[in-house]
CSV table of C-alpha atoms in Angstrom, one decimal:
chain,number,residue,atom,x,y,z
A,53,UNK,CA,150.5,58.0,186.0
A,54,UNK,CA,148.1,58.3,188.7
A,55,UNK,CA,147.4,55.7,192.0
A,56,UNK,CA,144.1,55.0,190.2
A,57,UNK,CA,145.7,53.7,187.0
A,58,UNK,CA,148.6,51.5,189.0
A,59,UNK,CA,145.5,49.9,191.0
A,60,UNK,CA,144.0,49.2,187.8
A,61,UNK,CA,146.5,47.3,186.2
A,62,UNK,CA,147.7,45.1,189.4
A,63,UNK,CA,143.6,44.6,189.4
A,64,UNK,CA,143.7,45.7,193.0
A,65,UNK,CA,140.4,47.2,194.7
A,66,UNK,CA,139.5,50.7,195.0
A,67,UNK,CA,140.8,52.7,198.2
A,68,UNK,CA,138.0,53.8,200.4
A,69,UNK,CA,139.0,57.6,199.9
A,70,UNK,CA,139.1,57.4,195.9
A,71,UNK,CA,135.8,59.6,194.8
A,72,UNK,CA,133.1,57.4,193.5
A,73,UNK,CA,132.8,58.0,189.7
A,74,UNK,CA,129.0,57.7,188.3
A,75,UNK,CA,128.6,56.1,185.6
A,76,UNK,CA,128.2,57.4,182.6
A,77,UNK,CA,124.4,56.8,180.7
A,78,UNK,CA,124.4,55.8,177.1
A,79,UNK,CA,123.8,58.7,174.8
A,80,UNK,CA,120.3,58.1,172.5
A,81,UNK,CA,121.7,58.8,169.5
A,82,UNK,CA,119.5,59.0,166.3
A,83,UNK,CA,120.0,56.1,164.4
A,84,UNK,CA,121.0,56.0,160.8
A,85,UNK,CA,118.6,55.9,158.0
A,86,UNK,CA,118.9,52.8,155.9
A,87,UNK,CA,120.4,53.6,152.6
A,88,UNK,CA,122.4,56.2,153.5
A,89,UNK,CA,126.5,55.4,154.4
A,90,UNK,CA,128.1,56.3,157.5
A,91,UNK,CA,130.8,58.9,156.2
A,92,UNK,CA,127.6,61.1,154.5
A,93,UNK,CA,125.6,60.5,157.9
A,94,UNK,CA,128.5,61.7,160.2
A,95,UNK,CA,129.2,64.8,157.9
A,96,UNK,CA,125.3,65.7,158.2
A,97,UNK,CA,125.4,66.4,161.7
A,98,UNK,CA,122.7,68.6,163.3
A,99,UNK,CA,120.5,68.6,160.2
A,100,UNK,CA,119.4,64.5,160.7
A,101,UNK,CA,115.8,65.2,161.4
A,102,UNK,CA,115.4,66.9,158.0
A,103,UNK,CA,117.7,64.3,156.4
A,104,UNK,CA,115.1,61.7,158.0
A,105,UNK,CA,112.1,63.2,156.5
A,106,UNK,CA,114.2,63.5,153.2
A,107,UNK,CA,114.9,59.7,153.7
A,108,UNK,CA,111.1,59.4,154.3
A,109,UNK,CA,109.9,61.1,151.3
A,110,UNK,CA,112.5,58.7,148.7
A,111,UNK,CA,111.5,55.8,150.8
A,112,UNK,CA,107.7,56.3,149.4
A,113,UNK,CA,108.8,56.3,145.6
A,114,UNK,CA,108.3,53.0,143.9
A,115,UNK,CA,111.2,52.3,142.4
A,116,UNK,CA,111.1,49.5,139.4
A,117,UNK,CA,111.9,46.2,140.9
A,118,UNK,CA,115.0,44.1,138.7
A,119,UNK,CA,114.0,41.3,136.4
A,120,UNK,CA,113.6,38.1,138.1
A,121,UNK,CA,115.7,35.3,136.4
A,122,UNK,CA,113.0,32.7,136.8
A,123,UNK,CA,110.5,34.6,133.6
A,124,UNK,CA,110.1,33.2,130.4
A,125,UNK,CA,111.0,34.8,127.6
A,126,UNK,CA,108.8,36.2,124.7
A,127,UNK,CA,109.6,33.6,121.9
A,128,UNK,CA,109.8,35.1,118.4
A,129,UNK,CA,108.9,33.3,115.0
A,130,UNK,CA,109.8,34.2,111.3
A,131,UNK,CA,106.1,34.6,109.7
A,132,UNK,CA,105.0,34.5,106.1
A,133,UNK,CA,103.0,37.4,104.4
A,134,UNK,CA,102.1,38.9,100.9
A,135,UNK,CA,102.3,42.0,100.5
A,136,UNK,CA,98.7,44.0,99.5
A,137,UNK,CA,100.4,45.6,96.6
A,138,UNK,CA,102.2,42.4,95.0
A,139,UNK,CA,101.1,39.8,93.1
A,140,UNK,CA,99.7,36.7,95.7
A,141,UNK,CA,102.3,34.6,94.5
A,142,UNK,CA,104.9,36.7,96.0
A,143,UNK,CA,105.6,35.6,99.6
A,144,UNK,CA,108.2,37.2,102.0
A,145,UNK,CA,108.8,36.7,105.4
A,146,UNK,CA,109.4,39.0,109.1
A,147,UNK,CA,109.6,38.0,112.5
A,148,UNK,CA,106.8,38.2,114.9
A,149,UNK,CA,105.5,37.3,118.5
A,150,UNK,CA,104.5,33.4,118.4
A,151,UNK,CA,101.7,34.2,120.5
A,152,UNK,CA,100.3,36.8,117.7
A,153,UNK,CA,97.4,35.1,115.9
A,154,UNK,CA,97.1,38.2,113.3
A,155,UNK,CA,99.6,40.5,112.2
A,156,UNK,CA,99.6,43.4,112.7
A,157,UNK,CA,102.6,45.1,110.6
A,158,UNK,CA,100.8,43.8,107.8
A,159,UNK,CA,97.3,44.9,108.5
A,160,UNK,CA,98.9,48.6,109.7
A,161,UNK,CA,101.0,49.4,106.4
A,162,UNK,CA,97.9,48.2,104.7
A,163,UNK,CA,96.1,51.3,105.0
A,164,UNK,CA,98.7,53.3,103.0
A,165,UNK,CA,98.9,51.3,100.2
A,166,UNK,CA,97.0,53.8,97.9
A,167,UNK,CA,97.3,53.9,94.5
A,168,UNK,CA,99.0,57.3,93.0
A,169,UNK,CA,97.6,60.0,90.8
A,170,UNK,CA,94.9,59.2,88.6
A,171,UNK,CA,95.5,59.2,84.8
A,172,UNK,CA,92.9,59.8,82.7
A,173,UNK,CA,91.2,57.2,80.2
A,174,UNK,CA,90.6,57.7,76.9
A,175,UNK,CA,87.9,55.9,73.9
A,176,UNK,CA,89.0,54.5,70.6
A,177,UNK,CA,86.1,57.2,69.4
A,178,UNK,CA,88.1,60.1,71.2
A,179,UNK,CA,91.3,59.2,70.4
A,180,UNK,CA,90.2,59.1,66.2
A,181,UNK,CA,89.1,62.3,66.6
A,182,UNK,CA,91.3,64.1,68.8
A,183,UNK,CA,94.5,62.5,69.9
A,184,UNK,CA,96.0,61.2,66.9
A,185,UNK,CA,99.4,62.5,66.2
A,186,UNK,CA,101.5,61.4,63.4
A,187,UNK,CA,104.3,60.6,65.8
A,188,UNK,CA,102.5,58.3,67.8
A,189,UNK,CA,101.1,55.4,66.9
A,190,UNK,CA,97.8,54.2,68.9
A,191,UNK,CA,99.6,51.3,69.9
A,192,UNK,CA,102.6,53.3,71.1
A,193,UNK,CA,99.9,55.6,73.4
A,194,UNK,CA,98.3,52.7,74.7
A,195,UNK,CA,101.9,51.1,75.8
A,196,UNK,CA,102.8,54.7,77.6
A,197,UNK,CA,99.1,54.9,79.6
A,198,UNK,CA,100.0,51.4,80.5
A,199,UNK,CA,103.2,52.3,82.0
A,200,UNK,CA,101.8,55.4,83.2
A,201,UNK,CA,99.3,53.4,85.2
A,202,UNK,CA,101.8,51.0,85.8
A,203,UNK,CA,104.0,53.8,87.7
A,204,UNK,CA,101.8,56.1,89.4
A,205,UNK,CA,103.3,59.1,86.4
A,206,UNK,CA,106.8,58.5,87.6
A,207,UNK,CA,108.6,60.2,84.8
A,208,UNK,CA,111.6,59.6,84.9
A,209,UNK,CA,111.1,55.9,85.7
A,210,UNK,CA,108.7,55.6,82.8
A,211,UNK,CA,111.6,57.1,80.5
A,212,UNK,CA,114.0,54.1,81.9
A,213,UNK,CA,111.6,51.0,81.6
A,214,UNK,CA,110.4,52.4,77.7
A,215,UNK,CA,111.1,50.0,75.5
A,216,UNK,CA,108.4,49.7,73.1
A,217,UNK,CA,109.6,47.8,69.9
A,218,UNK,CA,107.3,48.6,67.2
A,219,UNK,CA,108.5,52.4,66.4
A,220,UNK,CA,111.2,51.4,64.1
A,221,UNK,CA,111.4,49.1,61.0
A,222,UNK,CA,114.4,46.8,62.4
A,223,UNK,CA,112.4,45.7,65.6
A,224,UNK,CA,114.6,47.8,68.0
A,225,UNK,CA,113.4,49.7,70.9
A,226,UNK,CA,112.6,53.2,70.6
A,227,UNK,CA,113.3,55.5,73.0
A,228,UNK,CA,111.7,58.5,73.8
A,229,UNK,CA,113.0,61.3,76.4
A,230,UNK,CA,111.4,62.4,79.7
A,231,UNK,CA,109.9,65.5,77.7
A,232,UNK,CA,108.6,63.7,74.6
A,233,UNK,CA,106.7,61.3,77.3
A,234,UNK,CA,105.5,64.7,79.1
A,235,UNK,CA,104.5,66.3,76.3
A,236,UNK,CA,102.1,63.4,74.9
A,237,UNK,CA,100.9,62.7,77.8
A,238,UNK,CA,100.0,66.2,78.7
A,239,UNK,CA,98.7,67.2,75.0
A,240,UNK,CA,96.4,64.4,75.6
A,241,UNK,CA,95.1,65.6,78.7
A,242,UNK,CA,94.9,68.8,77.6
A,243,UNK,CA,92.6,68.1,74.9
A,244,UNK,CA,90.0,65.5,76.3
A,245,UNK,CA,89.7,68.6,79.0
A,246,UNK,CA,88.7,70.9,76.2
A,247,UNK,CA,86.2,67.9,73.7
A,248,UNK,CA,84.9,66.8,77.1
A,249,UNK,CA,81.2,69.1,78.4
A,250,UNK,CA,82.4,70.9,81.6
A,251,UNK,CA,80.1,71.5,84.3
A,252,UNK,CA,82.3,74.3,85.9
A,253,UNK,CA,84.3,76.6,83.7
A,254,UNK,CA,86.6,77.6,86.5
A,255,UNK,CA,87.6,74.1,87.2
A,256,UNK,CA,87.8,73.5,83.6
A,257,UNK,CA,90.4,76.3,83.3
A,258,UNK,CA,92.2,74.9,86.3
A,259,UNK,CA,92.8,71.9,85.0
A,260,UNK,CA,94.1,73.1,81.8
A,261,UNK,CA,96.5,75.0,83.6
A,262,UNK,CA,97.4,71.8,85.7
A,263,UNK,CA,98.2,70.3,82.0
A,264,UNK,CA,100.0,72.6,80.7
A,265,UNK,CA,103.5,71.6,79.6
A,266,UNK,CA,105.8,73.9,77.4
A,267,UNK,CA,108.9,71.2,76.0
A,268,UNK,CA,111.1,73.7,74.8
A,269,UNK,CA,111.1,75.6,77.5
A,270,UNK,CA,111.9,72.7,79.7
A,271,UNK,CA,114.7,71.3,77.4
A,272,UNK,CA,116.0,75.2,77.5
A,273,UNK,CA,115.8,75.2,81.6
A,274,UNK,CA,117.8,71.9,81.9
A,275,UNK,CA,120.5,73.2,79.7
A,276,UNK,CA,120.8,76.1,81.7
A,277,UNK,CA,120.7,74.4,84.8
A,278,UNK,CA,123.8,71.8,83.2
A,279,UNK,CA,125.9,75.0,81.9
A,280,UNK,CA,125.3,76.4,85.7
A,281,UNK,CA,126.7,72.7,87.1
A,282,UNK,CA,129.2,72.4,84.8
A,283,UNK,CA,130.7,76.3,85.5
A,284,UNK,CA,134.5,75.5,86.4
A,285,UNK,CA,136.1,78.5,89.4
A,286,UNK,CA,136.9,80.9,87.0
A,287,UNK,CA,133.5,81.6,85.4
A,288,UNK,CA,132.3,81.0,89.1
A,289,UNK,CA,134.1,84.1,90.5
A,290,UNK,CA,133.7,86.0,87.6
A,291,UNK,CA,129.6,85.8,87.4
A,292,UNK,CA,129.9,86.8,91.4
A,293,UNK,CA,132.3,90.0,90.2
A,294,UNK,CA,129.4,91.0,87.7
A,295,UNK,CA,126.5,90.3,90.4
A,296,UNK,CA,128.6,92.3,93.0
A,297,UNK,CA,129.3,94.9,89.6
A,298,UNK,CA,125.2,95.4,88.8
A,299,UNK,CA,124.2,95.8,92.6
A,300,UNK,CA,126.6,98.6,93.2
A,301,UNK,CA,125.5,100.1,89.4
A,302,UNK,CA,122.0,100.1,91.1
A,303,UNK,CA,122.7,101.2,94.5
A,304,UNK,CA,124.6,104.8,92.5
A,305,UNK,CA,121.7,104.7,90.0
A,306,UNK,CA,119.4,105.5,93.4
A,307,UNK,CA,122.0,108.0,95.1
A,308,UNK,CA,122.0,109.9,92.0
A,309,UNK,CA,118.0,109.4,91.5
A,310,UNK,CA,118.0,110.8,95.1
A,311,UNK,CA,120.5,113.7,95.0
A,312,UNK,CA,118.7,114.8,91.6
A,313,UNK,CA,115.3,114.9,93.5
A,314,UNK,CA,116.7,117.0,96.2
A,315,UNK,CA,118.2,119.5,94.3
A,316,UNK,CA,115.2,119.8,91.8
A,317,UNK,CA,112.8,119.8,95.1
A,318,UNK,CA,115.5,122.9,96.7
A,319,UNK,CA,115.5,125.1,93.7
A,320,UNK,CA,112.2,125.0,91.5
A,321,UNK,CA,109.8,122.8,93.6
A,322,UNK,CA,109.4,120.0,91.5
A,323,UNK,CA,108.2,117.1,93.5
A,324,UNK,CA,106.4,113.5,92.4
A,325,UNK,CA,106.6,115.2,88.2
A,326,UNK,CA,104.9,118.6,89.0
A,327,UNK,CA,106.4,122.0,89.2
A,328,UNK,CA,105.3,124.5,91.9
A,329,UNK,CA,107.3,127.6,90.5
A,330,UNK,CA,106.2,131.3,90.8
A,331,UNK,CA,104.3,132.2,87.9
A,332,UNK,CA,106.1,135.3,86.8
A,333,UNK,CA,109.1,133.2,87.1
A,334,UNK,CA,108.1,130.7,84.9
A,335,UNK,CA,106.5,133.3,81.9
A,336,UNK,CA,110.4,134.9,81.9
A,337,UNK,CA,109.8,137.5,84.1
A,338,UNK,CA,112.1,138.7,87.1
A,339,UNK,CA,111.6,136.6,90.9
A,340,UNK,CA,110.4,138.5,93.8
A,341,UNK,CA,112.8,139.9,96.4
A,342,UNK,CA,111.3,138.2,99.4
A,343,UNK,CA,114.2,140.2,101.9
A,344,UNK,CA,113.2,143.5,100.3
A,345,UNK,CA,109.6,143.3,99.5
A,346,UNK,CA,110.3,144.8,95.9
A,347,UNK,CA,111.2,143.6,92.3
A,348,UNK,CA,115.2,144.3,91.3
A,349,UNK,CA,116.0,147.5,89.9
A,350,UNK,CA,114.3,147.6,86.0
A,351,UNK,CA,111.7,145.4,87.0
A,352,UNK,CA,109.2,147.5,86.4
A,353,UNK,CA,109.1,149.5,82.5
A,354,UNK,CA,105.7,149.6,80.0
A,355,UNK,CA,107.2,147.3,77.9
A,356,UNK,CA,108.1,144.4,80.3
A,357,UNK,CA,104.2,144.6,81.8
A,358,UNK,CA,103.1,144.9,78.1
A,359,UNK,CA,105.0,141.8,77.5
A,360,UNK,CA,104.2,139.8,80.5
A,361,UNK,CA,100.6,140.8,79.7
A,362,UNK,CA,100.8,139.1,76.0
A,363,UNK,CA,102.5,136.4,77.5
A,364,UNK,CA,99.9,135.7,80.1
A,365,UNK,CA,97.6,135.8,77.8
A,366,UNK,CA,98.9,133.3,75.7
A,367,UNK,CA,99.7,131.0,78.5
A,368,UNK,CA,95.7,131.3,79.4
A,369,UNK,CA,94.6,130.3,75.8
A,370,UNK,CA,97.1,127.4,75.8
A,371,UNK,CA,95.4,126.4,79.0
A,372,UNK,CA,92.2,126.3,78.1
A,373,UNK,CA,92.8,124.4,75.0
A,374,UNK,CA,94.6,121.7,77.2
A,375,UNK,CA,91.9,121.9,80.0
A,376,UNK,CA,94.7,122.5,82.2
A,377,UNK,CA,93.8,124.4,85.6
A,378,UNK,CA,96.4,126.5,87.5
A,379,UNK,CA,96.6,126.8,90.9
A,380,UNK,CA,97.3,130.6,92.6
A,381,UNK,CA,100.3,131.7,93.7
A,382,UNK,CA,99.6,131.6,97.9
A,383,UNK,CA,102.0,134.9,97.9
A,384,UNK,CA,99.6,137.0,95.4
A,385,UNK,CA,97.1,135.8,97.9
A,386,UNK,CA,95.7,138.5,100.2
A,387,UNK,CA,94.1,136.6,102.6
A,388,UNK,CA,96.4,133.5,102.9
A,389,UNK,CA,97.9,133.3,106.3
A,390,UNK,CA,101.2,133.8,107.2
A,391,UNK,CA,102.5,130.5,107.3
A,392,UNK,CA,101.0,129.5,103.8
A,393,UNK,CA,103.0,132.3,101.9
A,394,UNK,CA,106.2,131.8,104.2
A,395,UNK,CA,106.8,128.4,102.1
A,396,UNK,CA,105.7,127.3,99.1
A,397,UNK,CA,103.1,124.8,99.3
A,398,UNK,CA,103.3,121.9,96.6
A,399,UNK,CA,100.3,119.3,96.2
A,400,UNK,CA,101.8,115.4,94.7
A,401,UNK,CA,100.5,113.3,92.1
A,402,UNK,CA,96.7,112.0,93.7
A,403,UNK,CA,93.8,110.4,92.3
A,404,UNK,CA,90.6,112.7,93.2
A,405,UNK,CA,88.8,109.6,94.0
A,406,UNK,CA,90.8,109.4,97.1
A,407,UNK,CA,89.9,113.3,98.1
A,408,UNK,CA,86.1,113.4,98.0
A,409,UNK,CA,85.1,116.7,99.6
A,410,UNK,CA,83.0,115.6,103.0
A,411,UNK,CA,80.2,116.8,105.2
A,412,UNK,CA,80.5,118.9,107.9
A,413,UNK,CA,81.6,117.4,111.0
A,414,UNK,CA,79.0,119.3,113.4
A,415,UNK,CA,76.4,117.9,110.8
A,416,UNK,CA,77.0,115.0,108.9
A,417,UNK,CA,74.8,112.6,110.0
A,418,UNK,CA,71.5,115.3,109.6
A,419,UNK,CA,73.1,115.9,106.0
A,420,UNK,CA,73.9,112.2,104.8
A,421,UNK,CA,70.2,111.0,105.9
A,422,UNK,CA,68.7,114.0,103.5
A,423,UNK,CA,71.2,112.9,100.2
A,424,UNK,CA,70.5,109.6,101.2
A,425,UNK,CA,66.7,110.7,100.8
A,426,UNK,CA,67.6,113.0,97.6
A,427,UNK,CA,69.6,109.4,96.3
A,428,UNK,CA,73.1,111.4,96.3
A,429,UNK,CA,75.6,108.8,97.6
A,430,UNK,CA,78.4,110.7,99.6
A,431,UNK,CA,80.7,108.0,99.8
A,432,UNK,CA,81.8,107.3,95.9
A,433,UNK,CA,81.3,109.2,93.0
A,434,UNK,CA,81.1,107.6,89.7
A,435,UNK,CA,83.0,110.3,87.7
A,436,UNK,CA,85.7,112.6,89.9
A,437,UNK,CA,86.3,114.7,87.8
A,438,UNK,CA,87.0,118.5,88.7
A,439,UNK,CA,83.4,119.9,88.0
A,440,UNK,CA,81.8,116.7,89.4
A,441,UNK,CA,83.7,117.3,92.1
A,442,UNK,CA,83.1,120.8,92.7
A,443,UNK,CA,79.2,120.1,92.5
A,444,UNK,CA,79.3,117.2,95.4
A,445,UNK,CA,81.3,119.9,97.5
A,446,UNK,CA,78.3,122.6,96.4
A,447,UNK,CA,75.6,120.3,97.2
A,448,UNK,CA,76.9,119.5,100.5
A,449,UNK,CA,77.0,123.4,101.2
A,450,UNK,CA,73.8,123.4,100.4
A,451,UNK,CA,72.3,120.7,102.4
A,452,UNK,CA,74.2,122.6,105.3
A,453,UNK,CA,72.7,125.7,104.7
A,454,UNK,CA,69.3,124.1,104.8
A,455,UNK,CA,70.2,122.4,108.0
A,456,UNK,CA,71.0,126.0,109.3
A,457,UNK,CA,68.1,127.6,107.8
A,458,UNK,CA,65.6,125.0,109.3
A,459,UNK,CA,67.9,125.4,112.9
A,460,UNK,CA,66.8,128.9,112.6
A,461,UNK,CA,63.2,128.7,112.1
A,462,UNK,CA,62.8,126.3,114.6
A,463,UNK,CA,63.9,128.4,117.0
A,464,UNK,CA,62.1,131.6,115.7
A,465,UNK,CA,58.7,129.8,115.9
A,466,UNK,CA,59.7,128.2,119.6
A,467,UNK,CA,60.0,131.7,119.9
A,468,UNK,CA,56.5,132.6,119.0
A,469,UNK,CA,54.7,129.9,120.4
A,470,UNK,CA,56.4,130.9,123.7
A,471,UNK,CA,55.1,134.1,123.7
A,472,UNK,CA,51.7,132.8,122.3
A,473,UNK,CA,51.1,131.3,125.1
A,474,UNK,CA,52.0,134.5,127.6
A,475,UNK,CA,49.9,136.7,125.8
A,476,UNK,CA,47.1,134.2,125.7
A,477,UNK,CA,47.7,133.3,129.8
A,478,UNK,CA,47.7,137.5,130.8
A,479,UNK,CA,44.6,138.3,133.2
A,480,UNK,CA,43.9,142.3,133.3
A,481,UNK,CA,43.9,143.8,136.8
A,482,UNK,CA,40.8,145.6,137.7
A,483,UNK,CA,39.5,149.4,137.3
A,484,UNK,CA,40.8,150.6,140.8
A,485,UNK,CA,43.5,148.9,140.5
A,486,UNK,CA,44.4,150.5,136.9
A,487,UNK,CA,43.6,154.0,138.3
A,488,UNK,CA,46.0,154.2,140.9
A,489,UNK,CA,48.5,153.0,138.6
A,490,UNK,CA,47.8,155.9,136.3
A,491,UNK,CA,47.7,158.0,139.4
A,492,UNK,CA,51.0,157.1,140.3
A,493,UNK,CA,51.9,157.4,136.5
A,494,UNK,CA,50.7,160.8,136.2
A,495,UNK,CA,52.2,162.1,139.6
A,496,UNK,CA,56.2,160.8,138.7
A,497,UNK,CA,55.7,162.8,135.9
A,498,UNK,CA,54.5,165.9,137.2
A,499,UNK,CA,57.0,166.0,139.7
């Protein structure tokens, strides 16, 4: 403890020789921002200034003030209405504003109370003479339309409320299945569409096929739909063994499909149902020795090329009688290139419509605008057969060779007019000047 603090506490004055201690100025601290506690403002420290402007920015957002306990409350009243669809005498009740004069539920769900599908009306004069059916009685009909208009053709609601009593000789109500209902009703419809004149036969058809209505089929398809529902866990899993059964049957039915195509592709070329096999090959002769460049030993004897020859032969006549052409062998051919004979090409199943022979590229527009002018259309031909389609490739050659022809002889008679025009623009020199020339002539070939 120090003199200064004993002094203090017997409150005596300072000694003249204490140092004078200034007193300390009061610190302008940043005041808090409203809204915020003093724990979250002393843990901020430095960073006030942007917690300020922070404070600022929330401070300008309207915030929704409480409900004041003083405001009357909406009152609420139970309101009377019919509803558009019912009868007038039919009056329910809902609860609405009491300061609503109209209401507007009502007036809202008025607008969808739309009637359902039409059904279609019928004479006494139609129904004599095309819907009578010894099953149904007129009556009976006009008690179903009724019901039909009655529930927008609900079926199966129809089918509950029927109860028409006049079907049976005791007084009892007949009843008559969803199908039976469907199947009158349809017929019916089916043949008013067919007496009545039809402006459109396309709509005509439509609506027959909108009509149309097969009952046995239907009462088939609901039995199989009950046996399906009625299935107990045995049958279940095994119709799921027998699914999983066929799809692996089908997935080894296309392995094998596959392999068999591979090999038949690898050994004798046949591809998409043709075979591209050597001919001597295929008339029985022996196949070529592509490593050796020559046939097996006793390949070659008179008698084998006599018989190939007779064979050939025969082959040709059965192909002319079956208009069946033959493609050469690209290894018989001389000038096929190296690449063509190294495999064997193989053309698939096509249609020749899709492999019209075309113009040349360096002059197909000057050769479409003369068969345009000639009327030969180079896009389809009406008949692709093989000679059609040999001639459309011959008449293109043709039109090219014109275009050539007339590419030369424009250029020959440039040609001439060019030098037309030089002879006709040569001046002659004059005599002296022609005599020294021949001087000069004569003198080089002395010398």
């Amino acid at each position: 403890m120090t003199s200064q603090d004993v002094r203090s506490i017997l409150n005596l004055s300072q000694s003249r020789d204490a140092p004078h201690v200034a007193a300390r100025k009061p610190i302008n601290a940043p005041k808090k921002p409203e809204g915020l506690s003093r724990e979250l403002y002393a843990l901020i420290g430095d960073n006030a200034p942007s917690l300020a402007e922070a404070q600022a920015s929330l401070a300008a957002v309207k915030y929704r003030n409480r409900p004041k306990a003083n405001t009357v409350v909406s009152k609420w009243q139970q309101a009377t209405f019919t509803p558009a669809s019912r009868e007038p005498s039919l009056r329910l009740k809902h609860w609405i504003k009491a300061d609503v004069q109209d209401d507007p539920v009502v007036s809202y769900f008025g607008q969808f109370n739309h009637s359902g599908p039409s059904v279609m009306e019928y004479s006494q004069y139609e129904y004599d003479q095309f819907l009578s059916d010894p099953s149904w009685t007129p009556h009976e009909t006009a008690y179903l339309f009724d019901l039909l208009r009655a529930y927008d053709l609900r079926f199966v609601v129809i089918a509950d409320r029927y109860e028409y009593s006049g079907s049976k000789d005791d007084g009892s109500p007949a009843k008559r299945s969803i199908e039976d209902i469907k199947e009158r009703y349809y017929s019916i419809c089916r043949r008013l569409v067919r007496s009545r004149t039809a402006t459109d036969l396309r709509s005509q058809q439509q609506q027959l096929e909108t009509y149309s209505f097969d009952k046995s089929r239907e009462i088939r398809r609901k039995q199989y739909a009950s046996e399906l529902f009625h299935l107990t866990a045995r049958e279940i899993a095994e119709e799921e063994a027998l699914y999983v059964e066929v799809k692996r049957m089908e997935q080894v039915q296309k392995r094998y499909r596959s392999d068999r195509d591979q090999l038949l592709r690898s050994i004798i070329g046949v591809e998409s149902g043709l075979v591209n096999v050597d001919h001597e090959t295929a008339d029985g002769g022996l196949p070529f020795d592509r490593k050796r460049k020559r046939r097996p030993e006793g390949a070659e004897g008179g008698e084998d090329s006599v018989n190939q020859d007779g064979k050939k032969s025969k082959a040709t006549a059965h192909d002319g009688v079956r208009c069946i052409y033959r493609v050469s062998n690209p290894e018989s051919n001389p000038g096929s290139t190296p690449s063509a004979t190294k495999h064997a090409t193989h053309n698939p199943v096509f249609l020749r419509s899709t492999k019209l022979p075309v113009p040349k590229a360096n002059a197909t527009i000057r050769i479409t605008e003369i068969l345009t002018e000639l009327g030969v259309s180079t896009q389809k031909l009406v008949m692709p057969t093989r000679t059609n389609i040999e001639m459309l490739e011959a008449v293109f050659n043709a039109a090219a060779g014109v275009i050539e022809m007339k590419r030369q002889v424009d250029r020959v008679e440039q040609e001439l007019r060019t030098l037309r025009a030089q002879k006709e623009g040569f001046v002659p020199p004059p005599e002296n000047v022609r005599r020294a020339v021949s001087r000069l002539i004569g003198k080089g070939t002395s010398d």
